[in-house]
C-alpha atoms as one frame of an Amber mdcrd trajectory, in Angstrom:
protein
   7.185  13.072  10.822   5.250   9.860  10.091   5.594  10.360   6.339   9.338
  11.067   6.682   9.845   7.833   8.649   7.905   5.875   6.034  10.102   7.301
   3.263  13.209   6.111   5.104  11.662   2.676   5.618  10.692   2.338   1.960
  14.162   3.256   0.698  15.841   1.009   3.252  13.743  -2.026   2.355  14.322
  -1.511  -1.357  18.055  -1.129  -0.806  18.164  -4.347   1.220  16.298  -6.151
  -1.535  18.881  -4.945  -4.033  21.940  -5.656  -1.917  20.643  -8.951  -0.625
  19.527 -10.327  -3.961  15.978 -11.079  -5.023  15.749 -14.806  -4.524  15.187
 -17.394  -7.246  14.723 -16.017 -10.774  12.078 -16.660 -13.364  13.350 -17.174
 -16.873  15.026 -13.933 -17.988  12.922 -13.650 -21.127   9.674 -13.898 -19.134
  10.860 -11.203 -16.736  11.849  -8.893 -19.610   8.479  -9.265 -21.309   6.525
  -8.691 -18.100   8.487  -5.529 -17.266   8.291  -4.240 -20.833   4.514  -4.812
 -20.973   3.993  -2.928 -17.698   5.863   0.138 -18.955   4.043   0.082 -22.289
   0.712   0.005 -20.468   1.535   3.272 -18.678   1.093   5.057 -22.015  -2.633
   4.288 -21.756  -3.124   5.839 -18.319  -5.515   8.798 -18.339  -4.623   9.945
 -14.824  -2.527   8.855 -11.853  -1.041   9.886  -8.537   2.717   9.657  -7.990
   4.983   9.818  -4.943   8.707  10.449  -5.523  11.415  10.299  -2.871  15.021
  10.940  -3.814  18.239  11.397  -1.869  21.697  12.013  -3.280  25.233  12.665
  -2.034  28.009  14.140  -4.161  31.660  14.803  -3.321  34.588  15.894  -5.501
  38.191  16.787  -4.735  40.886  17.926  -7.175  44.525  18.619  -6.367  47.707
  19.840  -7.986  51.101  21.015  -6.864  49.828  24.533  -6.229  46.055  24.164
  -6.314  43.276  22.342  -4.526  39.490  22.434  -4.712  36.631  20.379  -3.361
  32.866  20.285  -3.629  30.186  18.483  -1.665  26.412  18.414  -1.933  23.553
  16.576  -0.248  20.029  16.686  -1.646  16.673  15.395  -0.404  13.634  15.729
  -2.683  10.034  14.687  -2.069   7.234  15.087  -4.600   3.569  14.182  -4.386
   1.558  14.784  -7.520  -1.670  14.171  -9.364  -1.715  14.124 -13.183  -4.703
  14.108 -15.520  -3.160  13.522 -18.959  -6.350  12.787 -20.881  -5.253  15.714
 -23.052  -1.487  15.672 -22.533  -0.966  19.055 -24.184  -3.382  20.563 -21.635
  -2.716  18.319 -18.667  -4.167  19.110 -15.251  -1.394  18.838 -12.672  -1.240
  19.289  -8.906   2.185  19.053  -7.246   3.574  19.341  -3.730   7.362  19.473
  -3.638   9.925  19.874  -0.913  13.657  20.114  -1.483  16.469  20.306   1.055
  19.972  20.987  -0.287  23.203  21.544   1.597  26.565  22.035  -0.070  29.886
  23.788  -0.059  32.719  24.643  -2.446  36.291  25.399  -1.467  38.795  26.881
  -3.863  42.029  28.692  -3.150  41.481  28.253   0.561  38.120  30.037   0.453
  35.057  28.015   1.422  31.624  29.009   0.078  28.677  27.188   1.679  25.235
  27.173   0.123  21.928  25.637   1.145  18.215  25.998   0.632  14.918  24.723
   1.940  11.921  24.808  -0.405   8.267  23.931   0.104   6.292  24.481  -3.063
   2.781  23.845  -4.357   1.991  23.993  -8.073  -1.288  23.698  -9.952  -1.791
  23.658 -13.699  -5.320  23.978 -15.011  -7.218  25.529 -17.908  -6.828  28.921
 -16.252  -3.041  28.690 -16.287  -0.083  27.735 -14.108   0.068  28.821 -10.464
   2.385  28.409  -7.481   2.707  29.219  -3.798   5.215  28.263  -1.154   8.280
  29.269   0.818  12.008  29.432   0.124  14.836  29.889   2.580  18.351  30.031
   1.149  21.885  30.738   2.281  23.202  32.966   0.804  19.797  34.668   0.741
  17.970  34.892  -2.581  16.570  38.211  -3.774  13.301  36.378  -4.395  10.318
  35.143  -2.404   7.655  32.627  -3.331   4.091  33.919  -2.909   2.075  32.822
   0.118  -1.124  32.719  -1.964  -1.593  31.337  -5.468   0.016  33.453  -8.184
   0.594  32.755 -11.894   4.109  31.923 -13.094   6.023  30.232 -15.904   8.755
  27.608 -15.693  11.116  30.237 -17.143  10.492  32.292 -13.978  11.739  29.379
 -11.879  14.884  28.993 -13.978  16.021  32.465 -12.905  16.394  31.341  -9.265
  19.128  28.704  -8.681  17.262  26.878  -5.906  14.151  26.608  -8.084  16.076
  25.834 -11.280  17.510  22.830  -9.435  13.999  21.345  -9.348  13.773  21.279
 -13.186  10.075  22.115 -12.981   9.630  22.080 -16.760  10.199  18.320 -16.636
   7.493  17.767 -14.003   5.156  20.045 -15.956   5.527  17.795 -19.031   6.975
  20.621 -21.122   9.801  18.675 -22.774   7.912  15.609 -23.973   9.866  13.206
 -21.738   8.283  11.201 -18.932   9.568  12.796 -15.714   9.294   9.624 -13.639
  10.044   6.542 -15.720  13.131   5.244 -17.472  13.050   4.092 -21.087  12.302
   0.487 -20.196  13.391  -0.988 -23.526  16.778   0.754 -23.407  17.330  -0.279
 -19.797  16.282  -3.874 -20.485  18.711  -4.009 -23.403  21.403  -2.824 -20.965
  20.474  -5.409 -18.311  23.283  -7.633 -17.053  20.971  -9.660 -14.812  17.331
  -9.747 -13.730  16.357 -11.323 -10.411  12.847 -11.957  -9.141  10.043 -11.744
  -8.707   9.870 -11.659  -4.924   7.032 -10.292  -2.750   7.582  -6.692  -1.713
   5.429  -4.340   0.388   5.248  -1.248  -1.818   3.137   0.672   0.700   0.838
  -0.027   3.625  -1.886  -1.556   1.476  -0.139  -3.092  -1.564   2.300  -5.926
  -2.099   4.016  -6.143  -5.475   6.209  -8.546  -7.403   9.675  -6.993  -7.235
  12.268  -7.489  -9.968  15.827  -6.276  -9.413  17.786  -5.461 -12.576  21.538
  -4.828 -12.697  22.233  -2.393 -15.532  25.423  -1.680 -17.491  25.811   2.133
 -17.247  27.783   2.255 -20.504  24.665   1.066 -22.354  22.301   3.752 -21.021
  23.051   6.952 -23.001  20.855   9.307 -20.958  22.048   8.153 -17.532  24.473
  11.065 -17.147  22.391  13.701 -18.927  22.502  16.935 -16.953  24.953  15.551
 -14.396  28.431  16.878 -13.529  28.253  19.714 -16.059  30.174  22.068 -13.753
  33.163  19.710 -13.964  33.174  19.377 -17.741  31.884  22.635 -19.228  32.840
  26.309 -19.097  36.050  28.075 -18.238  36.330  26.280 -14.861  36.047  22.775
 -16.338  38.402  20.226 -14.789  38.152  17.338 -17.236  36.819  16.555 -20.715
  33.306  15.158 -20.517  34.059  12.035 -22.558  36.970  11.147 -20.257  34.860
  11.565 -17.116  31.909   9.595 -18.475  34.178   6.801 -19.667  35.533   6.386
 -16.148  32.074   6.505 -14.555  30.766   3.925 -17.007  33.607   1.562 -16.189
  33.303   1.768 -12.416  29.661   2.729 -11.792  26.927   0.461 -10.453  23.288
   0.922 -11.487  20.393  -1.036  -9.984  16.810  -0.767 -11.222  13.908  -2.104
  -9.202  10.464  -2.682 -10.715   7.388  -3.582  -8.647   4.363  -4.967 -10.504
   0.843  -5.809  -9.405   0.824  -9.614  -8.949  -2.599 -10.037 -10.557  -2.748
  -7.440 -13.344   0.965  -6.956 -14.030   0.498  -3.169 -13.828   3.440  -1.014
 -12.803   3.268   0.028  -9.141   6.745   1.358  -8.409  10.187   2.000  -9.835
  13.400   2.189  -7.843  16.825   3.347  -9.052  20.084   3.210  -7.147  23.225
   4.807  -8.603  26.742   4.377  -7.219  29.271   6.267  -9.353  32.961   6.804
  -8.692  35.858   8.155 -10.708  39.590   8.539 -10.076  41.295  10.577 -12.796
  44.956  11.527 -12.864  47.581  13.139 -15.062  47.124  14.678 -18.480  43.353
  14.053 -18.619  42.887  16.924 -16.170  43.079  20.618 -16.872  46.071  22.571
 -15.530  46.927  23.034 -12.647  45.281  19.809 -11.397  46.934  16.385 -11.453
  44.351  14.244  -9.630  40.594  14.238  -9.150  38.247  11.998  -7.149  34.483
  11.956  -7.633  31.821  10.004  -5.734  28.061  10.193  -6.332  25.231   8.137
  -4.873  21.524   8.484  -5.513  18.477   6.535  -4.298  15.107   7.195  -5.892
  11.708   5.589  -5.451   8.645   6.355  -7.597   5.310   4.906  -6.448   2.091
   5.110  -8.486  -1.496   4.921  -7.275  -5.055   6.040  -8.121  -4.618   5.172
 -11.801  -7.461   6.516 -13.975  -9.112   8.195 -10.975 -10.043  11.916 -10.908
  -7.401  14.519 -10.042  -8.811  17.249  -7.780  -7.566  20.813  -8.266  -7.189
  23.032  -5.178 -10.453  24.720  -4.146  -8.741  28.089  -3.647  -7.139  28.236
  -7.083  -7.791  31.612  -8.831 -10.454  31.575 -11.526 -10.355  33.604 -14.712
């Protein structure tokens, strides 16, 4: 309970910093260079601990003269992890994840709810990849996570919708993309304004210099990657992807927070807030729909600690 309350406090304070402005600015060029240098320095980290907290809300309605459908989804993800990337191709990783999802789809007057509750531990070491945990889903999954450590592959997780939603391959560093950080140079190039720094309590023991960056979503190509695919692909697609993304880029708001160590300039935390809305009507929609409304909001915080300190594997992990 204490950790849950702290997560809420952290997100709330960051959101207030964003919405309330970040005080008087340094010169924009100085801010850009300081942020860019902090992200470049991460490439030299040999190990680190990371805490991720993410909440999102999604709602869509589409209507026509003789058809109506709507979707809603709420998601709450928490991840605590230790990474030893001295040898990135053989990284040692320890993860604790929890995911709570609640959603529903209605089409043709029939409502189909779905939800799941996952608690999952993962360890990757020289002896392989292991997991244990619990999964409760509605409708029930014909699958159960093991109570004790068992080997698995990320492909195994992809076969279960609730687990596929976690995109574990990303957190296991299997696709060569950092699972926690944005491409700082791309996002800085897309910056419309940079405010800060201002003092910010990142956690109970550290105060950082917080910069708040307003980003043009049209200038960040990967912002929508993997999002809203059910609306734009397959036989049940409602709208062409380019048309939907164009609308989201025009109306969306993206805020990027960066907290740096005041003395060293090292990256301590990253915060991203997305507010995306779209109203699409007429011939852009697939028959039989004539109007569609979409709203999506996401708040994510990523906090780093214990940089270049040892990562301890679980004592009860199976040995070969």
